[in-house]
Amino acid sequence: MTIFNLPNLGLGVGLRHQHFDYILQHKPKVDWFEIISENFIADHGWCKHALMQIRQDYPMVMHGVSLSIGSTDPLDKEYLSALKKLSLEVQPAWISDHLCWTGVQHLNTHDLLPVPLTEESLNHICQRIHQVQDYLQRPLILENPSTYLSFAASTIDEWDFLNLMAERTGCGLLIDVNNIYVSARNHGFDPLEYIKKLHHQAIVQIHLSGHTDLGDHCIDTHDQAVSESVWQLYARLKRYTGGVSTLLEWDANIPDFPVLHQELLKAETVIEGPMPELTLESAPEPEPDLVAPTTQASPVSNPIHFVVGDAQ
Amino acid sequence: MKTTQPSMPTLEELQHLMQTAIQHPQRVRGTFHNIINTSYGIGADQRLAIYQRGYILRLLECMRAEYPQLIKAFSADWFDTMAQHYLASHPSSSTNLNDLGARFPDFLQQDRPDKQESVQDDAFDFLISLATLERFRTETSRGKGSENADFNQFSLLETQPLDSLKIELAPNLRLLKSPFQLVDYLTQLNQSDNANNSSPELIKQTQHIAICRENYRTQYFIVKPWQFDLLVLLQHNTNLNDVLQQINQQYADSAIYGFAPFFLLQAASKGCIRGVCLVTNK
Ligand SMILES: [Fe+2]
């Protein structure tokens, strides 16, 4: 199987346990769902049960956060085996994770940490993608993360890194347009150049989500509606790709399902409507010491959708 | 492509350094000036701080979700402080978050200030008992249960002599002997939430609790001491005859033998039992 056999699933949303009952009762007209693989790998309770029921009515994709493809630790064979086992049950259209590392020394920070974009990283990651693809017997799909720092050692632009990775391994790309926007604001690159220079034929899926704008930087909080700038980026990428599976992620302050669904359906209007003018706000003038000290109210990047709960 | 700057750490060195910085910010402050770019006036330490904050807040959120009653019974500030100490000494080594809070009750036990005292403070016993109950609830909720068990097999409890039976408990059954009437306390605690009543009464009297799951609903099943011990023994030995003999010896109460089938049927209906079969049916 190659990424070119993968279908366009249409418009989907990230499956969150708050919505299980609603989905089971109302069977909303959503094309597909994406699950966080780790939430179901070791679950034998209500959530797994509900997942398998929902799976009967909708196509699914397994999206992971712990593959740690960029880590210098050896690949976690136990995790890969559990992932494969879950995939045999869920039969996902594909399995995805992130271009990142999550920990070393067998620890897990449960964050999606950036890799320096160098030849060393590229070789290391490509060799690991080959290993994972051989084991899973399917192409891996990798997502661009949102980042808050860049390394002085980096020599490759992120879009080139993704292109080279896909070219060398046959892996597919999951392009999160919100992550591009957040990273562009945090590092000062042009998000339009980023999406233009991607190899569009390698893009299997697009992510949409909301972020928190703190003025001099943005945090990828997945806790609100998609911003206008991100919709504009989406519209452009939609045109470049000719249409690929699109998914809305919402992980904190999760609204009722109909609200989420309405937000997702905006993607249809963007697809069908005229291409909106792209007006991105420019980054403000540099102001030192603007990062807030540690407070409980700080917005959290990459929020975890932590599953706790039983049948209602 | 730009050219690499000299004397940069290898990928492996960089990841070890960055992980240390995220988990123990005070250890490596100032180390990253040549490694992380400054832009928009935001320097290396400030950029790292976004990851440091995110790390602790993200995991703290998971801990809060796992121990809501502990927060309600004590306080959110106290809980956050304890949870942060716990996370610092018990960083996650799992690819999922199911076991993040697993050792929190043990940590509270190790951390109790009256550990060396001859008389122990009830408040700490209560705290640890409540934390254990909450952890068990999580384990029962996520564990392998008895939902797919064939209900017909439970009729063996009525039709066959007990000494001919083997009992397989649900793997997600958890058993807690609390020095307090914990379930009653929690009922009051959650009621006072809505009615804005006075603080719930905590009665110091042993309570035997089976935490079980029936049709994907986790519940507390309060049992008698002999019933509790019966379940504890069955967790290690599936032969009902052996177990009942031990219970008989322990309690010297012949009536228990007569009550046992009713109790086991009740336990099965609450999801405590996954399988019943005849001893000869290996
Ligand atoms: Fe994403």
Coordinates of C-alpha atoms and ligand atoms in Angstrom, one line a residue:
Chain A
M1 CA 0.0 0.0 0.0
T2 CA 1.2 3.5 -0.8
I3 CA -0.1 6.9 0.3
F4 CA -1.6 7.2 -3.2
N5 CA -4.2 4.5 -2.5
L6 CA -5.5 6.3 0.6
P7 CA -9.0 7.7 0.2
N8 CA -10.4 11.2 0.7
L9 CA -12.5 10.6 3.7
G10 CA -14.2 14.0 3.6
L11 CA -14.8 16.2 6.7
G12 CA -14.2 14.6 10.1
V13 CA -13.7 15.5 13.7
G14 CA -11.5 14.3 16.5
L15 CA -13.5 11.7 18.6
R16 CA -13.7 12.8 22.2
H17 CA -15.4 10.9 25.0
Q18 CA -17.7 13.8 25.9
H19 CA -19.5 13.2 22.6
F20 CA -19.8 9.4 22.7
D21 CA -23.4 9.3 23.9
Y22 CA -24.5 12.0 21.5
I23 CA -22.9 10.2 18.5
L24 CA -24.3 6.9 19.5
Q25 CA -27.8 8.3 19.8
H26 CA -27.9 10.8 17.0
K27 CA -25.5 9.4 14.4
P28 CA -24.5 12.8 13.2
K29 CA -23.7 13.4 9.5
V30 CA -19.9 13.5 9.9
D31 CA -17.8 11.7 7.3
W32 CA -15.2 10.2 9.7
F33 CA -13.6 10.3 13.1
E34 CA -10.0 10.4 14.2
I35 CA -9.0 8.8 17.6
I36 CA -6.1 9.4 19.8
S37 CA -4.6 5.9 19.7
E38 CA -3.0 6.0 23.2
N39 CA -6.4 6.6 24.8
F40 CA -7.6 3.2 23.6
I41 CA -4.5 1.1 23.7
A42 CA -4.9 0.0 27.3
D43 CA -8.6 0.6 27.7
H44 CA -11.1 -2.2 28.2
G45 CA -13.9 -0.1 29.6
W46 CA -16.7 2.1 28.4
C47 CA -14.6 4.2 26.1
K48 CA -13.2 1.3 24.1
H49 CA -16.7 -0.3 24.0
A50 CA -18.2 3.0 22.7
L51 CA -15.4 3.4 20.2
M52 CA -16.1 0.0 18.7
Q53 CA -19.8 0.8 18.4
I54 CA -19.1 4.1 16.7
R55 CA -16.6 2.4 14.4
Q56 CA -19.5 0.4 12.9
D57 CA -21.0 3.5 11.5
Y58 CA -18.0 5.7 10.6
P59 CA -14.5 5.3 9.0
M60 CA -11.7 6.1 11.4
V61 CA -8.1 7.2 11.5
M62 CA -5.7 6.4 14.4
H63 CA -3.7 9.5 15.4
G64 CA -0.9 8.9 17.9
V65 CA 1.1 11.1 20.2
S66 CA 3.7 8.7 21.6
L67 CA 5.6 7.2 18.6
S68 CA 8.4 9.6 19.2
I69 CA 9.8 9.2 15.7
G70 CA 12.5 11.8 16.3
S71 CA 13.8 10.5 19.6
T72 CA 17.3 9.1 20.0
D73 CA 15.9 6.3 22.2
P74 CA 15.3 3.0 20.4
L75 CA 11.8 2.7 19.0
D76 CA 9.4 1.3 21.6
K77 CA 8.6 -2.2 20.3
E78 CA 5.9 -2.8 22.9
Y79 CA 4.2 0.4 21.9
L80 CA 4.4 -0.5 18.2
S81 CA 3.0 -3.9 18.9
A82 CA 0.1 -2.4 20.9
L83 CA -0.5 0.1 18.1
K84 CA -0.7 -2.7 15.6
K85 CA -3.0 -4.7 17.8
L86 CA -5.4 -1.8 18.1
S87 CA -5.2 -1.2 14.3
L88 CA -6.4 -4.8 13.7
E89 CA -9.5 -4.0 15.8
V90 CA -10.2 -0.5 14.6
Q91 CA -9.2 -1.1 10.9
P92 CA -8.2 2.6 10.5
A93 CA -7.9 4.2 7.0
W94 CA -4.4 5.1 8.2
I95 CA -2.2 5.6 11.2
S96 CA -0.6 9.0 11.9
D97 CA 1.7 10.6 14.4
H98 CA 3.9 13.7 14.6
L99 CA 7.3 14.9 13.4
C100 CA 8.6 15.3 17.0
W101 CA 10.1 13.4 19.9
T102 CA 8.4 12.9 23.2
G103 CA 11.2 11.8 25.5
V104 CA 14.5 10.0 26.0
Q105 CA 15.8 7.7 28.6
H106 CA 12.5 5.8 28.4
L107 CA 10.6 8.8 29.9
N108 CA 7.7 10.4 28.2
T109 CA 7.1 14.2 28.6
H110 CA 3.7 13.7 26.8
D111 CA 4.6 16.8 24.7
L112 CA 5.4 17.0 21.0
L113 CA 8.9 18.4 21.1
P114 CA 10.7 19.9 18.1
V115 CA 13.7 18.3 16.4
P116 CA 16.5 20.4 15.0
L117 CA 16.0 20.4 11.3
T118 CA 19.3 19.0 10.2
E119 CA 20.6 16.3 7.9
E120 CA 21.4 14.3 11.1
S121 CA 17.8 14.5 12.2
L122 CA 16.5 13.7 8.7
N123 CA 18.6 10.6 8.3
H124 CA 17.7 9.4 11.8
I125 CA 14.0 10.0 11.3
C126 CA 13.8 8.5 7.8
Q127 CA 15.6 5.3 9.0
R128 CA 13.0 5.0 11.8
I129 CA 10.0 5.7 9.5
H130 CA 11.2 2.8 7.4
Q131 CA 11.3 0.6 10.5
V132 CA 7.8 1.6 11.6
Q133 CA 6.3 1.2 8.1
D134 CA 7.9 -2.2 7.7
Y135 CA 6.5 -3.3 11.1
L136 CA 3.0 -1.8 10.5
Q137 CA 2.9 -2.9 6.9
R138 CA 1.4 0.4 5.9
P139 CA 2.6 3.9 5.2
L140 CA 3.0 6.2 8.2
I141 CA 1.4 9.7 8.0
L142 CA 3.3 12.4 9.9
E143 CA 2.1 15.8 11.1
N144 CA 4.0 19.1 11.3
P145 CA 3.9 20.1 15.0
S146 CA 3.4 23.6 16.4
T147 CA 6.7 24.8 17.8
Y148 CA 7.7 27.5 20.3
L149 CA 11.4 27.4 19.7
S150 CA 13.8 26.8 16.8
F151 CA 17.3 25.5 17.0
A152 CA 20.4 27.5 15.9
A153 CA 21.7 24.2 14.4
S154 CA 18.8 23.9 12.0
T155 CA 19.8 24.0 8.3
I156 CA 16.6 22.9 6.6
D157 CA 13.3 24.7 6.4
E158 CA 10.5 22.8 7.9
W159 CA 8.5 22.4 4.6
D160 CA 11.7 21.0 2.9
F161 CA 12.3 18.7 5.8
L162 CA 8.7 17.3 5.4
N163 CA 9.1 17.0 1.7
L164 CA 12.4 15.2 1.9
M165 CA 11.1 12.9 4.6
A166 CA 8.1 11.9 2.4
E167 CA 10.3 11.6 -0.7
R168 CA 12.8 9.3 1.0
T169 CA 10.4 7.0 2.9
G170 CA 7.1 7.1 1.0
C171 CA 5.4 8.4 4.2
G172 CA 2.4 10.7 3.9
L173 CA 2.0 14.2 5.3
L174 CA -0.7 15.4 7.7
I175 CA -0.6 19.1 7.4
D176 CA -2.0 21.0 10.4
V177 CA -2.7 24.5 9.0
N178 CA -3.2 25.9 12.5
N179 CA 0.2 24.5 13.5
I180 CA 1.8 26.3 10.5
Y181 CA 0.1 29.5 11.5
V182 CA 1.2 29.2 15.2
S183 CA 4.8 28.3 14.2
A184 CA 4.9 31.1 11.6
R185 CA 3.8 33.6 14.3
N186 CA 6.3 32.2 16.8
H187 CA 9.3 32.1 14.4
G188 CA 8.4 34.7 11.8
F189 CA 8.3 32.7 8.6
D190 CA 5.7 33.2 5.9
P191 CA 2.9 30.6 6.2
L192 CA 1.9 31.0 2.6
E193 CA 5.4 30.2 1.4
Y194 CA 5.3 27.1 3.7
I195 CA 2.1 25.7 2.2
K196 CA 3.1 26.6 -1.3
K197 CA 6.4 24.8 -1.1
L198 CA 5.0 21.6 0.3
H199 CA 4.9 18.6 -2.0
H200 CA 1.1 18.6 -2.3
Q201 CA 0.8 15.1 -3.7
A202 CA 2.3 13.8 -0.4
I203 CA -0.5 15.4 1.7
V204 CA -3.0 12.8 2.9
Q205 CA -4.8 14.8 5.5
I206 CA -5.3 18.3 6.9
H207 CA -5.9 19.3 10.5
L208 CA -7.8 22.4 11.6
S209 CA -8.0 23.7 15.2
G210 CA -8.0 26.9 17.3
H211 CA -5.1 28.6 19.0
T212 CA -4.6 31.3 21.7
D213 CA -3.0 34.5 20.5
L214 CA -0.9 36.1 23.2
G215 CA 0.3 39.0 21.1
D216 CA 4.0 38.2 20.7
H217 CA 3.4 34.5 20.3
C218 CA 0.7 32.0 19.8
I219 CA -0.1 28.7 21.7
D220 CA -1.7 25.8 20.0
T221 CA -4.5 25.3 22.6
H222 CA -7.2 23.4 20.6
D223 CA -9.7 25.2 22.8
Q224 CA -11.6 27.5 20.5
A225 CA -12.9 28.0 17.0
V226 CA -10.5 28.1 14.0
S227 CA -9.2 31.6 13.4
E228 CA -10.0 33.5 10.2
S229 CA -6.3 33.4 9.2
V230 CA -6.2 29.6 9.6
W231 CA -9.3 29.3 7.5
Q232 CA -7.6 31.3 4.8
L233 CA -4.6 29.1 4.9
Y234 CA -6.8 26.1 4.7
A235 CA -8.6 27.5 1.6
R236 CA -5.3 28.0 -0.1
L237 CA -4.0 24.5 0.8
K238 CA -7.3 23.0 -0.3
R239 CA -6.8 24.5 -3.8
Y240 CA -3.2 23.2 -3.9
T241 CA -4.1 19.7 -2.9
G242 CA -7.4 19.5 -4.9
G243 CA -9.1 18.2 -1.8
V244 CA -7.9 15.8 0.9
S245 CA -9.4 14.4 4.1
T246 CA -9.9 17.2 6.6
L247 CA -10.3 17.0 10.3
L248 CA -11.2 19.5 13.1
E249 CA -9.4 19.0 16.5
W250 CA -10.9 20.4 19.7
D251 CA -9.3 19.2 23.0
A252 CA -10.0 21.7 25.7
N253 CA -13.2 23.7 26.5
I254 CA -14.9 21.1 24.3
P255 CA -18.3 22.4 23.1
D256 CA -21.4 20.3 22.5
F257 CA -21.2 18.2 19.4
P258 CA -23.5 20.4 17.3
V259 CA -21.3 23.4 17.9
L260 CA -18.2 21.4 16.9
H261 CA -20.1 20.1 13.8
Q262 CA -21.1 23.6 12.7
E263 CA -17.4 24.7 13.0
L264 CA -16.4 21.8 10.8
L265 CA -19.0 22.6 8.2
K266 CA -17.3 25.9 7.6
A267 CA -14.7 23.9 5.8
E268 CA -17.3 23.1 3.1
T269 CA -18.0 26.8 2.5
V270 CA -14.4 27.5 2.2
I271 CA -14.1 24.7 -0.3
E272 CA -17.0 25.8 -2.4
G273 CA -16.9 29.6 -1.9
P274 CA -14.5 32.1 -3.6
M275 CA -10.9 32.1 -2.4
P276 CA -10.8 34.7 0.4
E277 CA -8.1 37.3 0.5
L278 CA -5.3 36.2 2.7
T279 CA -4.5 38.9 5.2
L280 CA -2.3 37.7 8.0
E281 CA -1.6 40.1 10.8
S282 CA 2.0 40.8 11.1
A283 CA 4.0 39.9 14.2
P284 CA 4.2 42.8 16.7
E285 CA 7.4 44.7 17.4
P286 CA 9.8 42.7 19.6
E287 CA 9.1 43.4 23.3
P288 CA 11.4 41.6 25.8
D289 CA 10.1 39.7 28.8
L290 CA 6.6 39.3 27.7
V291 CA 6.3 35.6 28.5
A292 CA 4.0 35.2 31.5
P293 CA 5.5 33.6 34.6
T294 CA 4.2 30.2 35.6
T295 CA 0.5 30.5 36.5
Q296 CA -2.3 28.1 36.7
A297 CA -4.2 30.1 34.0
S298 CA -1.4 29.8 31.4
P299 CA -2.7 28.3 28.2
V300 CA -1.3 24.8 27.6
S301 CA 0.0 23.7 24.2
N302 CA -0.9 20.3 22.8
P303 CA -3.6 19.6 25.5
I304 CA -4.1 16.0 26.2
H305 CA -7.5 14.6 25.8
F306 CA -7.3 12.5 29.0
V307 CA -10.1 9.9 29.1
V308 CA -11.7 9.4 32.5
G309 CA -15.2 8.1 32.6
D310 CA -17.9 5.5 32.4
A311 CA -21.1 4.9 30.6
Q312 CA -23.6 7.7 31.4
Chain B
M1 CA 20.0 25.3 3.1
K2 CA 22.1 27.1 5.6
T3 CA 25.4 25.8 7.1
T4 CA 25.6 24.1 10.5
Q5 CA 27.3 26.1 13.2
P6 CA 30.3 24.5 14.9
S7 CA 30.3 22.9 18.4
M8 CA 26.6 22.2 18.4
P9 CA 25.5 19.2 20.6
T10 CA 24.6 16.0 18.8
L11 CA 20.9 15.1 18.5
E12 CA 21.2 12.7 21.4
E13 CA 23.0 15.3 23.7
L14 CA 20.4 17.9 22.7
Q15 CA 17.4 15.8 23.6
H16 CA 18.9 14.8 27.0
L17 CA 19.6 18.4 27.8
M18 CA 16.2 19.6 26.7
Q19 CA 14.3 16.9 28.6
T20 CA 16.2 17.8 31.7
A21 CA 15.4 21.5 31.1
I22 CA 11.7 20.6 30.7
Q23 CA 11.4 18.4 33.8
H24 CA 13.9 20.2 36.0
P25 CA 14.0 23.8 34.9
Q26 CA 16.3 25.0 37.6
R27 CA 19.1 22.6 36.7
V28 CA 20.0 23.9 33.3
R29 CA 19.0 27.6 33.2
G30 CA 21.1 29.6 30.8
T31 CA 22.5 26.6 29.0
F32 CA 20.5 27.2 25.8
H33 CA 21.6 30.6 24.6
N34 CA 23.7 29.3 21.7
I35 CA 21.3 26.4 21.0
I36 CA 17.9 28.1 20.7
N37 CA 17.3 31.1 18.5
T38 CA 16.0 34.4 19.9
S39 CA 13.2 36.0 17.9
Y40 CA 10.6 38.7 18.5
G41 CA 12.6 39.5 21.7
I42 CA 11.8 36.1 23.1
G43 CA 15.0 34.4 24.2
A44 CA 15.9 30.8 24.7
D45 CA 14.9 30.6 28.4
Q46 CA 11.5 32.2 27.7
R47 CA 10.9 29.9 24.7
L48 CA 11.8 26.8 26.8
A49 CA 9.6 28.1 29.6
I50 CA 6.6 27.6 27.3
Y51 CA 7.5 23.9 27.2
Q52 CA 8.3 23.8 30.9
R53 CA 4.9 25.3 31.8
G54 CA 3.0 23.1 29.3
Y55 CA 4.7 20.0 30.7
I56 CA 3.6 20.4 34.3
L57 CA 0.2 21.9 33.6
R58 CA -0.7 19.2 31.1
L59 CA 0.2 16.4 33.5
L60 CA -1.4 18.2 36.5
E61 CA -4.6 18.3 34.5
C62 CA -4.5 14.5 34.2
M63 CA -3.9 14.1 37.9
R64 CA -6.8 16.4 38.7
A65 CA -9.0 14.4 36.4
E66 CA -8.1 11.2 38.2
Y67 CA -8.5 12.5 41.8
P68 CA -11.5 14.8 41.8
Q69 CA -12.8 13.6 45.2
L70 CA -9.5 14.2 46.9
I71 CA -9.5 17.8 45.6
K72 CA -13.1 18.2 46.8
A73 CA -12.4 16.7 50.2
F74 CA -9.1 18.7 50.8
S75 CA -8.2 21.6 48.5
A76 CA -7.2 22.3 45.0
D77 CA -4.0 24.2 46.1
W78 CA -2.9 21.4 48.4
F79 CA -3.6 18.8 45.7
D80 CA -1.6 20.8 43.1
T81 CA 1.4 21.0 45.4
M82 CA 1.3 17.3 46.3
A83 CA 0.8 16.3 42.6
Q84 CA 3.7 18.5 41.5
H85 CA 6.0 16.9 44.0
Y86 CA 4.7 13.5 42.9
L87 CA 5.3 14.2 39.2
A88 CA 8.8 15.4 39.9
S89 CA 9.7 12.2 41.6
H90 CA 7.6 9.9 39.4
P91 CA 8.0 11.1 35.8
S92 CA 5.9 9.2 33.2
S93 CA 7.7 6.3 31.5
S94 CA 4.5 5.1 29.7
T95 CA 3.3 5.8 26.2
N96 CA -0.2 6.5 27.6
L97 CA -1.4 8.3 30.7
N98 CA -3.3 5.5 32.4
D99 CA -0.6 4.9 35.0
L100 CA 0.4 8.4 35.5
G101 CA -1.3 8.6 38.9
A102 CA -0.9 5.0 39.8
R103 CA 1.6 5.5 42.6
F104 CA 0.1 8.6 44.0
P105 CA -1.5 6.8 47.0
D106 CA 1.8 5.2 47.8
F107 CA 3.6 8.5 47.4
L108 CA 1.2 10.1 49.9
Q109 CA 1.8 7.2 52.3
Q110 CA 5.6 7.7 52.0
D111 CA 5.3 11.4 52.4
R112 CA 3.1 11.4 55.5
P113 CA 4.7 13.6 58.2
D114 CA 3.6 11.3 61.0
K115 CA 5.3 8.2 59.5
Q116 CA 7.7 7.8 62.4
E117 CA 5.2 8.6 65.2
S118 CA 3.8 5.9 67.4
V119 CA 0.2 7.2 67.0
Q120 CA -0.8 8.0 63.5
D121 CA -3.0 10.9 62.5
D122 CA -6.5 9.9 61.3
A123 CA -6.4 12.7 58.7
F124 CA -3.6 11.0 56.8
D125 CA -5.2 7.6 57.0
F126 CA -8.3 9.2 55.5
L127 CA -6.4 10.9 52.8
I128 CA -4.6 7.8 51.8
S129 CA -7.7 5.7 51.9
L130 CA -9.6 8.1 49.7
A131 CA -6.7 8.4 47.2
T132 CA -6.6 4.6 47.0
L133 CA -10.3 4.4 46.4
E134 CA -10.0 6.9 43.6
R135 CA -7.1 5.1 42.0
F136 CA -9.0 1.8 42.2
R137 CA -12.0 3.4 40.6
T138 CA -9.8 4.4 37.6
E139 CA -8.4 0.9 37.4
T140 CA -11.8 -0.8 37.6
S141 CA -13.2 1.6 35.0
R142 CA -10.5 0.9 32.5
G143 CA -9.6 -2.7 33.2
K144 CA -10.9 -5.9 31.7
G145 CA -14.3 -6.5 33.1
S146 CA -17.0 -9.1 33.0
E147 CA -19.3 -7.5 30.5
N148 CA -18.8 -10.3 27.9
A149 CA -19.3 -13.1 30.4
D150 CA -21.9 -15.7 29.6
F151 CA -24.6 -15.1 32.3
N152 CA -25.9 -18.7 32.0
Q153 CA -22.8 -20.0 33.8
F154 CA -23.8 -18.2 37.0
S155 CA -26.7 -20.6 37.4
L156 CA -24.1 -23.2 38.5
L157 CA -24.0 -21.3 41.8
E158 CA -27.6 -22.4 42.3
T159 CA -27.6 -25.9 40.8
Q160 CA -24.2 -27.3 41.8
P161 CA -22.5 -28.0 45.2
L162 CA -20.1 -25.1 45.9
D163 CA -17.2 -27.4 46.6
S164 CA -17.4 -28.5 42.9
L165 CA -16.9 -25.0 41.5
K166 CA -14.2 -22.7 40.3
I167 CA -14.7 -19.0 40.3
E168 CA -12.8 -16.5 38.1
L169 CA -13.1 -13.0 39.4
A170 CA -13.3 -10.0 37.0
P171 CA -9.7 -8.8 36.5
N172 CA -10.8 -5.2 37.2
L173 CA -12.3 -6.0 40.6
R174 CA -10.5 -4.0 43.3
L175 CA -11.0 -4.5 47.0
L176 CA -10.4 -1.9 49.7
K177 CA -10.7 -2.2 53.4
S178 CA -11.0 1.4 54.6
P179 CA -10.7 2.5 58.3
F180 CA -13.6 5.0 57.5
Q181 CA -17.1 4.8 56.2
L182 CA -15.7 6.2 53.0
V183 CA -18.6 5.5 50.6
D184 CA -21.1 7.2 52.9
Y185 CA -18.7 10.2 53.2
L186 CA -18.4 10.5 49.4
T187 CA -22.2 10.3 49.0
Q188 CA -22.6 13.2 51.4
L189 CA -19.7 15.1 49.9
N190 CA -21.2 15.0 46.4
Q191 CA -24.7 15.8 47.8
S192 CA -23.4 18.8 49.7
D193 CA -22.0 20.0 46.4
N194 CA -25.5 20.7 45.1
A195 CA -27.3 21.6 48.3
N196 CA -24.5 23.7 49.7
N197 CA -24.8 21.8 53.0
S198 CA -22.3 21.6 55.8
S199 CA -19.2 19.5 55.4
P200 CA -19.9 15.7 55.3
E201 CA -19.5 13.6 58.4
L202 CA -16.6 11.2 58.4
I203 CA -17.2 8.1 60.6
K204 CA -14.2 6.1 61.8
Q205 CA -15.5 2.6 61.3
T206 CA -14.1 0.0 59.0
Q207 CA -15.8 -0.4 55.6
H208 CA -15.2 -3.2 53.2
I209 CA -15.6 -2.0 49.6
A210 CA -15.6 -4.0 46.4
I211 CA -15.0 -1.6 43.4
C212 CA -16.6 -3.3 40.5
R213 CA -18.1 -2.5 37.0
E214 CA -21.5 -3.6 35.8
N215 CA -22.4 -2.9 32.2
Y216 CA -19.6 -0.3 32.0
R217 CA -20.7 1.5 35.1
T218 CA -18.2 1.5 38.0
Q219 CA -19.7 1.2 41.4
Y220 CA -19.0 0.7 45.1
F221 CA -20.3 -2.6 46.5
I222 CA -20.2 -2.6 50.3
V223 CA -19.7 -6.1 51.6
K224 CA -19.4 -7.9 55.0
P225 CA -15.9 -8.8 56.3
W226 CA -16.3 -12.5 55.5
Q227 CA -17.5 -11.6 52.0
F228 CA -14.5 -9.3 51.5
D229 CA -12.1 -12.0 52.7
L230 CA -13.8 -14.5 50.4
L231 CA -13.2 -12.2 47.4
V232 CA -9.6 -11.5 48.5
L233 CA -8.9 -15.3 48.6
L234 CA -10.6 -15.9 45.3
Q235 CA -8.2 -13.4 43.7
H236 CA -5.4 -15.8 44.4
N237 CA -7.2 -19.2 44.3
T238 CA -10.1 -20.0 42.0
N239 CA -11.0 -23.2 43.8
L240 CA -14.1 -22.3 45.8
N241 CA -13.9 -25.3 48.1
D242 CA -10.4 -24.3 49.3
V243 CA -11.4 -20.8 49.8
L244 CA -14.6 -21.6 51.7
Q245 CA -12.6 -23.9 54.0
Q246 CA -10.3 -21.1 54.9
I247 CA -13.1 -18.7 55.5
N248 CA -14.8 -21.3 57.7
Q249 CA -11.7 -21.7 59.8
Q250 CA -11.2 -18.0 60.0
Y251 CA -14.7 -17.1 61.0
A252 CA -15.8 -20.3 62.7
D253 CA -19.3 -19.6 61.4
S254 CA -21.0 -22.5 59.7
A255 CA -23.8 -20.2 58.4
I256 CA -21.4 -18.7 56.0
Y257 CA -21.5 -21.8 53.8
G258 CA -25.2 -21.3 53.4
F259 CA -25.0 -17.6 52.6
A260 CA -22.1 -18.0 50.2
P261 CA -24.1 -18.9 47.0
F262 CA -26.5 -15.9 47.5
F263 CA -23.5 -13.6 48.0
L264 CA -21.7 -15.0 45.0
L265 CA -24.8 -14.5 42.8
Q266 CA -25.1 -11.0 44.0
A267 CA -21.4 -10.4 43.3
A268 CA -21.8 -11.8 39.8
S269 CA -24.8 -9.5 39.1
K270 CA -22.6 -6.5 40.1
G271 CA -19.8 -7.6 37.7
C272 CA -17.3 -9.0 40.3
I273 CA -17.2 -12.4 38.7
R274 CA -16.2 -13.3 35.1
G275 CA -16.5 -17.0 35.1
V276 CA -17.9 -20.0 37.0
C277 CA -17.2 -23.6 36.1
L278 CA -17.1 -27.1 37.5
V279 CA -13.7 -28.1 38.9
T280 CA -13.5 -31.1 36.6
N281 CA -14.1 -28.8 33.5
K282 CA -10.5 -27.8 33.2
Ligands
FE1 FE -2.9 18.6 14.7

